[in-house]
Amino acid sequence: MDADDSGRIPLNEYLDVLTRRQHGEAFHEVELEEAFKSFNFKESGSFGSIELRQVMSAMCDVEINSKEANMMIEAAATTPGQTSISYEEFKAILFWRAPPAVDALVPPSS
């Protein structure tokens, strides 16, 4: 990501990474660091809902409200009540996989 070293990750580069992720390709550590930096622009070592909203709006043209952003941060946080997420928590989000679907138990027909 940030192939042109502009300090920004254009939407097409960001979508390329997401597409590769969907196809099971691994992220490179440099890509993860660059992606995190786009959220952690204050260089505090973590980012919260305000930064999440700003990046989602600027990069993806996605407007999320503060409640939605807070819910996303809380879901990613490893400690209840946490208002920001670290690089390690950010990586955990990217490597998360949905659990395999469980077939509903169907009662036997009589």
PDB file of C-alpha atoms in Angstrom:
ATOM      1  CA  MET A   1       0.000   0.000   0.000  1.00  0.00           C
ATOM      2  CA  ASP A   2       1.007   3.629  -0.500  1.00  0.00           C
ATOM      3  CA  ALA A   3       2.933   2.570  -3.590  1.00  0.00           C
ATOM      4  CA  ASP A   4       3.619   6.186  -4.538  1.00  0.00           C
ATOM      5  CA  ASP A   5       4.932   7.110  -1.042  1.00  0.00           C
ATOM      6  CA  SER A   6       2.446   9.968  -0.784  1.00  0.00           C
ATOM      7  CA  GLY A   7       1.619   9.228   2.833  1.00  0.00           C
ATOM      8  CA  ARG A   8      -1.918   8.346   1.794  1.00  0.00           C
ATOM      9  CA  ILE A   9      -3.387   5.081   0.659  1.00  0.00           C
ATOM     10  CA  PRO A  10      -5.533   5.604  -2.428  1.00  0.00           C
ATOM     11  CA  LEU A  11      -8.833   3.753  -2.453  1.00  0.00           C
ATOM     12  CA  ASN A  12      -7.726   1.510  -5.337  1.00  0.00           C
ATOM     13  CA  GLU A  13      -4.663   0.318  -3.353  1.00  0.00           C
ATOM     14  CA  TYR A  14      -6.784  -0.234  -0.248  1.00  0.00           C
ATOM     15  CA  LEU A  15      -9.356  -2.222  -2.237  1.00  0.00           C
ATOM     16  CA  ASP A  16      -6.549  -4.261  -3.816  1.00  0.00           C
ATOM     17  CA  VAL A  17      -5.400  -5.349  -0.369  1.00  0.00           C
ATOM     18  CA  LEU A  18      -8.963  -6.239   0.671  1.00  0.00           C
ATOM     19  CA  THR A  19      -9.450  -8.248  -2.523  1.00  0.00           C
ATOM     20  CA  ARG A  20      -6.223 -10.159  -1.939  1.00  0.00           C
ATOM     21  CA  ARG A  21      -7.366 -10.832   1.632  1.00  0.00           C
ATOM     22  CA  GLN A  22     -10.659 -12.282   0.387  1.00  0.00           C
ATOM     23  CA  HIS A  23      -8.706 -14.668  -1.817  1.00  0.00           C
ATOM     24  CA  GLY A  24      -6.639 -15.891   1.114  1.00  0.00           C
ATOM     25  CA  GLU A  25      -3.432 -14.050   0.282  1.00  0.00           C
ATOM     26  CA  ALA A  26      -1.344 -12.957   3.242  1.00  0.00           C
ATOM     27  CA  PHE A  27      -0.649  -9.364   4.156  1.00  0.00           C
ATOM     28  CA  HIS A  28       2.939  -8.223   4.301  1.00  0.00           C
ATOM     29  CA  GLU A  29       3.996  -6.635   7.606  1.00  0.00           C
ATOM     30  CA  VAL A  30       4.843  -3.393   5.789  1.00  0.00           C
ATOM     31  CA  GLU A  31       1.318  -3.229   4.380  1.00  0.00           C
ATOM     32  CA  LEU A  32      -0.161  -3.746   7.837  1.00  0.00           C
ATOM     33  CA  GLU A  33       2.028  -1.013   9.298  1.00  0.00           C
ATOM     34  CA  GLU A  34       1.085   1.422   6.538  1.00  0.00           C
ATOM     35  CA  ALA A  35      -2.601   0.670   6.929  1.00  0.00           C
ATOM     36  CA  PHE A  36      -2.369   1.215  10.686  1.00  0.00           C
ATOM     37  CA  LYS A  37      -0.541   4.510  10.153  1.00  0.00           C
ATOM     38  CA  SER A  38      -3.453   5.769   8.056  1.00  0.00           C
ATOM     39  CA  PHE A  39      -5.661   5.441  11.158  1.00  0.00           C
ATOM     40  CA  ASN A  40      -2.960   6.358  13.678  1.00  0.00           C
ATOM     41  CA  PHE A  41      -2.098   9.693  12.084  1.00  0.00           C
ATOM     42  CA  LYS A  42      -1.468  11.292  15.508  1.00  0.00           C
ATOM     43  CA  GLU A  43       1.258   8.649  15.994  1.00  0.00           C
ATOM     44  CA  SER A  44      -0.030   7.843  19.473  1.00  0.00           C
ATOM     45  CA  GLY A  45       0.280   4.074  19.039  1.00  0.00           C
ATOM     46  CA  SER A  46      -3.478   3.567  18.888  1.00  0.00           C
ATOM     47  CA  PHE A  47      -6.569   5.057  17.298  1.00  0.00           C
ATOM     48  CA  GLY A  48     -10.153   5.567  18.386  1.00  0.00           C
ATOM     49  CA  SER A  49     -13.551   6.215  16.918  1.00  0.00           C
ATOM     50  CA  ILE A  50     -12.786   9.771  15.780  1.00  0.00           C
ATOM     51  CA  GLU A  51      -9.865   8.638  13.626  1.00  0.00           C
ATOM     52  CA  LEU A  52     -11.872   5.662  12.381  1.00  0.00           C
ATOM     53  CA  ARG A  53     -14.676   7.950  11.203  1.00  0.00           C
ATOM     54  CA  GLN A  54     -12.249  10.333   9.507  1.00  0.00           C
ATOM     55  CA  VAL A  55     -10.441   7.582   7.618  1.00  0.00           C
ATOM     56  CA  MET A  56     -13.632   5.778   6.606  1.00  0.00           C
ATOM     57  CA  SER A  57     -15.016   9.041   5.254  1.00  0.00           C
ATOM     58  CA  ALA A  58     -11.836  10.133   3.453  1.00  0.00           C
ATOM     59  CA  MET A  59     -10.750   6.791   2.002  1.00  0.00           C
ATOM     60  CA  CYS A  60     -13.927   4.879   1.455  1.00  0.00           C
ATOM     61  CA  ASP A  61     -16.621   7.548   1.139  1.00  0.00           C
ATOM     62  CA  VAL A  62     -18.363   5.727   3.975  1.00  0.00           C
ATOM     63  CA  GLU A  63     -20.029   7.852   6.614  1.00  0.00           C
ATOM     64  CA  ILE A  64     -20.460   6.138   9.959  1.00  0.00           C
ATOM     65  CA  ASN A  65     -21.879   7.868  12.992  1.00  0.00           C
ATOM     66  CA  SER A  66     -20.075   8.110  16.312  1.00  0.00           C
ATOM     67  CA  LYS A  67     -22.141   5.299  17.844  1.00  0.00           C
ATOM     68  CA  GLU A  68     -21.211   2.932  14.995  1.00  0.00           C
ATOM     69  CA  ALA A  69     -17.542   3.920  15.246  1.00  0.00           C
ATOM     70  CA  ASN A  70     -17.555   3.392  19.010  1.00  0.00           C
ATOM     71  CA  MET A  71     -19.147  -0.038  18.539  1.00  0.00           C
ATOM     72  CA  MET A  72     -16.453  -0.999  16.018  1.00  0.00           C
ATOM     73  CA  ILE A  73     -13.663   0.080  18.365  1.00  0.00           C
ATOM     74  CA  GLU A  74     -15.259  -1.705  21.322  1.00  0.00           C
ATOM     75  CA  ALA A  75     -15.609  -4.893  19.269  1.00  0.00           C
ATOM     76  CA  ALA A  76     -11.923  -4.788  18.332  1.00  0.00           C
ATOM     77  CA  ALA A  77     -10.647  -3.857  21.783  1.00  0.00           C
ATOM     78  CA  THR A  78      -9.276  -6.565  24.043  1.00  0.00           C
ATOM     79  CA  THR A  79     -10.283  -4.818  27.268  1.00  0.00           C
ATOM     80  CA  PRO A  80     -13.891  -3.868  28.115  1.00  0.00           C
ATOM     81  CA  GLY A  81     -14.396  -0.098  28.094  1.00  0.00           C
ATOM     82  CA  GLN A  82     -11.331   0.514  25.951  1.00  0.00           C
ATOM     83  CA  THR A  83     -11.758   3.540  23.641  1.00  0.00           C
ATOM     84  CA  SER A  84      -8.878   2.936  21.231  1.00  0.00           C
ATOM     85  CA  ILE A  85      -7.128  -0.004  19.618  1.00  0.00           C
ATOM     86  CA  SER A  86      -3.448  -0.800  19.259  1.00  0.00           C
ATOM     87  CA  TYR A  87      -1.519  -2.112  16.278  1.00  0.00           C
ATOM     88  CA  GLU A  88      -1.813  -5.692  17.566  1.00  0.00           C
ATOM     89  CA  GLU A  89      -5.591  -5.359  17.943  1.00  0.00           C
ATOM     90  CA  PHE A  90      -5.769  -3.831  14.464  1.00  0.00           C
ATOM     91  CA  LYS A  91      -3.894  -6.831  13.037  1.00  0.00           C
ATOM     92  CA  ALA A  92      -6.245  -9.217  14.851  1.00  0.00           C
ATOM     93  CA  ILE A  93      -9.190  -7.588  13.064  1.00  0.00           C
ATOM     94  CA  LEU A  94      -7.572  -8.097   9.680  1.00  0.00           C
ATOM     95  CA  PHE A  95      -6.797 -11.742  10.354  1.00  0.00           C
ATOM     96  CA  TRP A  96     -10.195 -12.530  11.860  1.00  0.00           C
ATOM     97  CA  ARG A  97     -12.153 -15.233  10.097  1.00  0.00           C
ATOM     98  CA  ALA A  98     -15.813 -15.985  10.560  1.00  0.00           C
ATOM     99  CA  PRO A  99     -16.385 -19.304  12.261  1.00  0.00           C
ATOM    100  CA  PRO A 100     -17.635 -22.054   9.958  1.00  0.00           C
ATOM    101  CA  ALA A 101     -21.393 -22.125   9.582  1.00  0.00           C
ATOM    102  CA  VAL A 102     -23.170 -24.607  11.767  1.00  0.00           C
ATOM    103  CA  ASP A 103     -26.131 -26.334  10.215  1.00  0.00           C
ATOM    104  CA  ALA A 104     -29.296 -25.720  12.151  1.00  0.00           C
ATOM    105  CA  LEU A 105     -30.545 -28.721  14.011  1.00  0.00           C
ATOM    106  CA  VAL A 106     -33.637 -29.938  12.280  1.00  0.00           C
ATOM    107  CA  PRO A 107     -35.931 -32.206  14.238  1.00  0.00           C
ATOM    108  CA  PRO A 108     -36.420 -35.568  12.598  1.00  0.00           C
ATOM    109  CA  SER A 109     -39.596 -35.827  10.577  1.00  0.00           C
ATOM    110  CA  SER A 110     -42.156 -38.319  11.746  1.00  0.00           C
TER     111      SER A 110
END
